[in-house]
CSV table of N, CA and C in Angstrom, one decimal:
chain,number,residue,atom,x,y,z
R,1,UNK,N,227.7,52.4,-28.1
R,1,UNK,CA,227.6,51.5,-27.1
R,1,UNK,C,226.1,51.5,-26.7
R,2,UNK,N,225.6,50.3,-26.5
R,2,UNK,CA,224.0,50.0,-26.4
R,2,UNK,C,224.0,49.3,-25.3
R,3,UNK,N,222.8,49.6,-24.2
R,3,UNK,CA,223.0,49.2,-22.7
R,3,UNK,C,221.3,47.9,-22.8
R,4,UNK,N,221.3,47.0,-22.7
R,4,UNK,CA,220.4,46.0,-22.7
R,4,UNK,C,219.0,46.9,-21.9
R,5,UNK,N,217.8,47.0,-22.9
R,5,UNK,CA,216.5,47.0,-22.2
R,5,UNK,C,216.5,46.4,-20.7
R,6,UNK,N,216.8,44.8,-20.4
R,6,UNK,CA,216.3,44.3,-19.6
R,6,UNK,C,217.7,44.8,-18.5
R,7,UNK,N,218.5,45.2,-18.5
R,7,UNK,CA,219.4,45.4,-16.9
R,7,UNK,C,219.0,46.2,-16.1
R,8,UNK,N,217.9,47.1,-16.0
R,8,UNK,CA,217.5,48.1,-15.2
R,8,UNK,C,216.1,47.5,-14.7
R,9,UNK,N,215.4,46.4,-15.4
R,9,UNK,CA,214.0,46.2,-15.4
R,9,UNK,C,213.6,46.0,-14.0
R,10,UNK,N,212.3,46.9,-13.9
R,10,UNK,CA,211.6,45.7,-12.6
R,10,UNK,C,210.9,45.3,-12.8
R,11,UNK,N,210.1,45.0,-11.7
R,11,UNK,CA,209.1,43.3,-11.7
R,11,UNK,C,207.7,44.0,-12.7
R,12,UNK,N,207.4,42.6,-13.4
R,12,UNK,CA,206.4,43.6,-14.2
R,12,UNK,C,204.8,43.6,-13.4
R,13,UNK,N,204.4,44.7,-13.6
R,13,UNK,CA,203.4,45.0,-12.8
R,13,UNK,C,203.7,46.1,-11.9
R,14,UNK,N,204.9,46.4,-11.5
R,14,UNK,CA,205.3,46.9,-10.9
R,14,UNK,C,204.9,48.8,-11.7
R,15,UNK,N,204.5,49.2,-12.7
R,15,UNK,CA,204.1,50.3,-12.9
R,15,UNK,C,202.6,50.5,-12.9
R,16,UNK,N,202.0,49.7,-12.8
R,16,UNK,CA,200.7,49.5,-12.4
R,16,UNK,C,200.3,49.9,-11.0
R,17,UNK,N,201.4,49.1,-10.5
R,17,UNK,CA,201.1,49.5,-9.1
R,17,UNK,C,201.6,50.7,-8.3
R,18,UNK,N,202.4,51.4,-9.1
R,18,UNK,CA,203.3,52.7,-9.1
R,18,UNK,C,201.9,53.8,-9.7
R,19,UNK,N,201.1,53.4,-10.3
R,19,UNK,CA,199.8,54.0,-10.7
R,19,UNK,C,198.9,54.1,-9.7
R,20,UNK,N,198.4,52.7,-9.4
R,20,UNK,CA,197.0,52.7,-8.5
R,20,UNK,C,197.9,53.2,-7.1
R,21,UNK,N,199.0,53.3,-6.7
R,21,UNK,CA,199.2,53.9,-5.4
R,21,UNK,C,199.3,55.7,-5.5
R,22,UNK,N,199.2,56.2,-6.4
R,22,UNK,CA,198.8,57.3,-7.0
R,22,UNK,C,197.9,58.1,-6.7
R,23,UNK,N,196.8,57.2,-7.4
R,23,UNK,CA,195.7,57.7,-7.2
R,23,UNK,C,195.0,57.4,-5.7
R,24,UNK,N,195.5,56.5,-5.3
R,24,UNK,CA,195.2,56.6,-3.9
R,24,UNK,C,195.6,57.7,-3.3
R,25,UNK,N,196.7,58.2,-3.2
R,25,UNK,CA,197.5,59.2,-2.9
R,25,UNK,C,196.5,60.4,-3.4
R,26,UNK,N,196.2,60.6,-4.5
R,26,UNK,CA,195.6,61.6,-5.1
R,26,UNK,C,194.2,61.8,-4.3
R,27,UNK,N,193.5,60.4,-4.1
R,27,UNK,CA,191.9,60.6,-3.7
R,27,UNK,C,192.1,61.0,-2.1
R,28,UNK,N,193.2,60.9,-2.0
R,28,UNK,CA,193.4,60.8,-0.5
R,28,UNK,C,193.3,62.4,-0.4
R,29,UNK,N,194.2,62.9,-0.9
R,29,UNK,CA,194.4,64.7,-1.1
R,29,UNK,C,192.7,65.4,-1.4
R,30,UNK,N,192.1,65.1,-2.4
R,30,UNK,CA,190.9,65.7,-2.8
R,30,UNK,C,190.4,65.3,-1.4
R,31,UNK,N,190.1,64.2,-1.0
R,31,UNK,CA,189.2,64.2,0.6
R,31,UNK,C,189.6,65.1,1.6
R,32,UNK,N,191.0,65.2,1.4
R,32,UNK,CA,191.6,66.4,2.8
R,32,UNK,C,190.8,67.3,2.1
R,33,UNK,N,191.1,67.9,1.1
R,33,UNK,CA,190.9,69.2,0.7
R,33,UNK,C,188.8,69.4,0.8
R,34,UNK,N,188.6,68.2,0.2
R,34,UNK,CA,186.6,68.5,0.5
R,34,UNK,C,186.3,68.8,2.2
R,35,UNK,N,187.1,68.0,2.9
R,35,UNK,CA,187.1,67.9,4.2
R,35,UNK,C,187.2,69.3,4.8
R,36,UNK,N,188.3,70.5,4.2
R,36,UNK,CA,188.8,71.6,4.6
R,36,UNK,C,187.8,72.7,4.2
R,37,UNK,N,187.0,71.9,3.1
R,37,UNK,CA,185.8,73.1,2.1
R,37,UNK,C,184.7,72.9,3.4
R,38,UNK,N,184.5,71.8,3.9
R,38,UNK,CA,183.1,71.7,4.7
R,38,UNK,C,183.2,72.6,5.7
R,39,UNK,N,184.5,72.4,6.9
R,39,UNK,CA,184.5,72.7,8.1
R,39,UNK,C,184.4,74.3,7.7
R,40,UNK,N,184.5,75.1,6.5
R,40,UNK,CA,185.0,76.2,6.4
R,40,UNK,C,183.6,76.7,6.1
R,41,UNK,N,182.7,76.1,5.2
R,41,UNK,CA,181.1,76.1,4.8
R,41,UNK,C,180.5,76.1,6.6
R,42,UNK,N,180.8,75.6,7.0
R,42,UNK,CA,180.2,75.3,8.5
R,42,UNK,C,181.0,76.6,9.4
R,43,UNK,N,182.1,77.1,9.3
R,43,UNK,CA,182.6,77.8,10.2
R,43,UNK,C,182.0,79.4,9.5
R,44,UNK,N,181.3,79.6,8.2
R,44,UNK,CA,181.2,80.8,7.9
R,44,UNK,C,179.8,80.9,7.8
R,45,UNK,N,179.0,80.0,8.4
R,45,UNK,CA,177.7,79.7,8.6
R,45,UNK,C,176.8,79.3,7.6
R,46,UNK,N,177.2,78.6,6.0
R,46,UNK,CA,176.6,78.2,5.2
R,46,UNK,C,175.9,77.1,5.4
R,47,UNK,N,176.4,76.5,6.4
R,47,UNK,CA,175.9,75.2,7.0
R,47,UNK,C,175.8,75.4,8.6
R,48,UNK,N,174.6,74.8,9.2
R,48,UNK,CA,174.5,75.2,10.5
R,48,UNK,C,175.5,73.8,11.1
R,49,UNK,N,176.2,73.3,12.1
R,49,UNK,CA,177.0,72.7,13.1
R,49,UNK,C,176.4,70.8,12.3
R,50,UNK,N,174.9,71.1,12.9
R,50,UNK,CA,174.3,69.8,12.9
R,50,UNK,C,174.2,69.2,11.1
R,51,UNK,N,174.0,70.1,10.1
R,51,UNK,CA,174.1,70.2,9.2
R,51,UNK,C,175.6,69.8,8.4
R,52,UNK,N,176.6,70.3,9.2
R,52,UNK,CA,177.7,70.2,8.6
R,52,UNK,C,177.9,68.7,9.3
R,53,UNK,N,177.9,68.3,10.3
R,53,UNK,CA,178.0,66.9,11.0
R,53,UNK,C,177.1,65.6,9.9
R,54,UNK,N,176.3,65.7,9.8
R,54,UNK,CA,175.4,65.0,8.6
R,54,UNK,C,176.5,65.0,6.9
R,55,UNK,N,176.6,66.3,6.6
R,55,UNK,CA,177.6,66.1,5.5
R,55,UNK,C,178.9,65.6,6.1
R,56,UNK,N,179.5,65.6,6.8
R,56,UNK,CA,180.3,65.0,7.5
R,56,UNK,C,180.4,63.5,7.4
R,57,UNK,N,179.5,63.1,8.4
R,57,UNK,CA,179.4,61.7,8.2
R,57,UNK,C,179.3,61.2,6.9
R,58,UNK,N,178.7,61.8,5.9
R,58,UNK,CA,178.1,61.4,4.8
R,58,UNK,C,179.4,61.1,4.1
R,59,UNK,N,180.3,62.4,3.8
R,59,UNK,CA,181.2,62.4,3.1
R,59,UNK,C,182.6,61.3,3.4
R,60,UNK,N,182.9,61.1,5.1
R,60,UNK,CA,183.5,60.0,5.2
R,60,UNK,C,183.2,58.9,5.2
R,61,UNK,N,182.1,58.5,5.0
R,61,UNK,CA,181.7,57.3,4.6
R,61,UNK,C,181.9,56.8,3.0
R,62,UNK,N,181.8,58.1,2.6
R,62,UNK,CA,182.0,57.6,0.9
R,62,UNK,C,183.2,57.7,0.6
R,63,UNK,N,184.4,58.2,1.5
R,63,UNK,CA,185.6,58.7,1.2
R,63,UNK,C,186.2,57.2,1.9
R,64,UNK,N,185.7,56.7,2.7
R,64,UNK,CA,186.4,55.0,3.0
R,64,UNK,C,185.8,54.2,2.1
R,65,UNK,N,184.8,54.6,1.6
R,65,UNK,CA,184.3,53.6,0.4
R,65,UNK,C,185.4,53.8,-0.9
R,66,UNK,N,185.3,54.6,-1.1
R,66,UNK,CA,186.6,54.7,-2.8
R,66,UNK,C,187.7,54.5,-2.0
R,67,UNK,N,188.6,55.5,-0.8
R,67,UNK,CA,189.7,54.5,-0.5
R,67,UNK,C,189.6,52.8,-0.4
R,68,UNK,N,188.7,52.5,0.2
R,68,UNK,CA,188.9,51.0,0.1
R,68,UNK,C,188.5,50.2,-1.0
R,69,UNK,N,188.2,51.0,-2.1
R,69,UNK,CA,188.1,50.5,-3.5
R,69,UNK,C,189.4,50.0,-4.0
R,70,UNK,N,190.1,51.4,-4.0
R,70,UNK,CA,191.1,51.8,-4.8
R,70,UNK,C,192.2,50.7,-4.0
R,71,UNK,N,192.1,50.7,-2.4
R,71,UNK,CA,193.7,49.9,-1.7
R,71,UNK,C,193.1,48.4,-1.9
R,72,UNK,N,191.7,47.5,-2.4
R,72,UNK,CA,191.6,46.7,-2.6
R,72,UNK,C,192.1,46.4,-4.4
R,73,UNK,N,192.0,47.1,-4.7
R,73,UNK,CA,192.8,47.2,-6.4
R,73,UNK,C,194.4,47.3,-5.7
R,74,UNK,N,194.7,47.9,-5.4
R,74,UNK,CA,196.5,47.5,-4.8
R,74,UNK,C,196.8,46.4,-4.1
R,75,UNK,N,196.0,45.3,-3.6
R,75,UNK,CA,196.4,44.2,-3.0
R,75,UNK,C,196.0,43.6,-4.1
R,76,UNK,N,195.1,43.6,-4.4
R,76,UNK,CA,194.5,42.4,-6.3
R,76,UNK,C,196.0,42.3,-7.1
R,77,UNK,N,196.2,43.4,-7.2
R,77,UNK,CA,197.2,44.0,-8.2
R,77,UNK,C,198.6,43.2,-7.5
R,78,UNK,N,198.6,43.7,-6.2
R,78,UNK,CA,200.2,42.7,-5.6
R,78,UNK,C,200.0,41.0,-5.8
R,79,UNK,N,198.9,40.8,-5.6
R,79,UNK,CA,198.7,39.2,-5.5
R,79,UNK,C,199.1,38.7,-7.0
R,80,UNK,N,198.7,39.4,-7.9
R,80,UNK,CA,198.4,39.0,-9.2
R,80,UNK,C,199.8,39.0,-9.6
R,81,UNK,N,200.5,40.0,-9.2
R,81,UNK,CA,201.9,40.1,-10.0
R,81,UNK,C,202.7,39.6,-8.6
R,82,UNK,N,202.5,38.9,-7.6
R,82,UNK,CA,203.4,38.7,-6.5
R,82,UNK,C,204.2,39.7,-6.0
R,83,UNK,N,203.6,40.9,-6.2
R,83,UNK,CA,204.6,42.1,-5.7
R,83,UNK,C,204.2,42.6,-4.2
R,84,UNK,N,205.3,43.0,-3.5
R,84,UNK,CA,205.0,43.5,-2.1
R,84,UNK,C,204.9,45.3,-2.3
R,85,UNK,N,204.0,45.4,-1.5
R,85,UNK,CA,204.2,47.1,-1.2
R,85,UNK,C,205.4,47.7,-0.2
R,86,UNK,N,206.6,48.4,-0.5
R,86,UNK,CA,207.4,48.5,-0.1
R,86,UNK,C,207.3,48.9,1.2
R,87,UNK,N,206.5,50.2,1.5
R,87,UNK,CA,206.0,51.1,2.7
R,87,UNK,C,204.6,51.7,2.7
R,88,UNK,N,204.1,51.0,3.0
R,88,UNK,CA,202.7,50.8,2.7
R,88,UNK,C,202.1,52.3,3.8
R,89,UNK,N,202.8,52.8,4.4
R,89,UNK,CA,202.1,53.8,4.7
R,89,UNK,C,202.0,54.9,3.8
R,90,UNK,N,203.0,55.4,2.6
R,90,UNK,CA,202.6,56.1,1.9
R,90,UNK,C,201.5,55.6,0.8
R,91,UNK,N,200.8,54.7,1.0
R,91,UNK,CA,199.6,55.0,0.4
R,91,UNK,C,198.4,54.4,0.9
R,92,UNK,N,198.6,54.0,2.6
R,92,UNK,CA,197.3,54.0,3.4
R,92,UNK,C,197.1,55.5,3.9
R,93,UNK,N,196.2,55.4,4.6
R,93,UNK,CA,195.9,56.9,5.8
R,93,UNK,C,195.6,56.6,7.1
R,94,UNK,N,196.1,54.9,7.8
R,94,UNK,CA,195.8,54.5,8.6
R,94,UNK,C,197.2,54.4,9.3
């Protein structure tokens, strides 16, 4: 008995987008985790307060820059293939 490729299919594009919400997910994790290495560099005095505030700022700025790379590649990606994001909070941080 042989079950047809296409009865299970989804929308195509739809693994693509099962990818780039991934790695969003993923860059999202490495930022918590860089975020947890600073305050800890600053709390054991490798960085003085003012010092860690400057890497701070610095680091969230670049950390909304590639998030908003990457969630601009997942709306490209839904437009292109007309796909909706199911629950789009698992892969904003807003």
């Amino acid at each position: 008995m042989t079950e047809e490729l296409g009865s299970v299919e989804e929308p195509i594009g739809t693994a693509e987008l099962q990818r780039l919400q991934d790695k969003y997910r993923k860059q999202n994790i490495a930022n918590d985790r860089a975020r947890e290495q600073i305050e800890e560099d600053v709390n054991s005095g490798r960085y003085s307060e003012e010092q860690g505030d400057e890497i701070s700022a610095s680091f969230e700025q670049s950390c909304r820059e590639i998030l908003d790379r990457i969630q601009g590649e997942i709306e490209a990606h839904c437009r292109r293939y007309n796909l909706r994001v199911a629950s789009a909070p698992h892969w904003t941080d807003e």
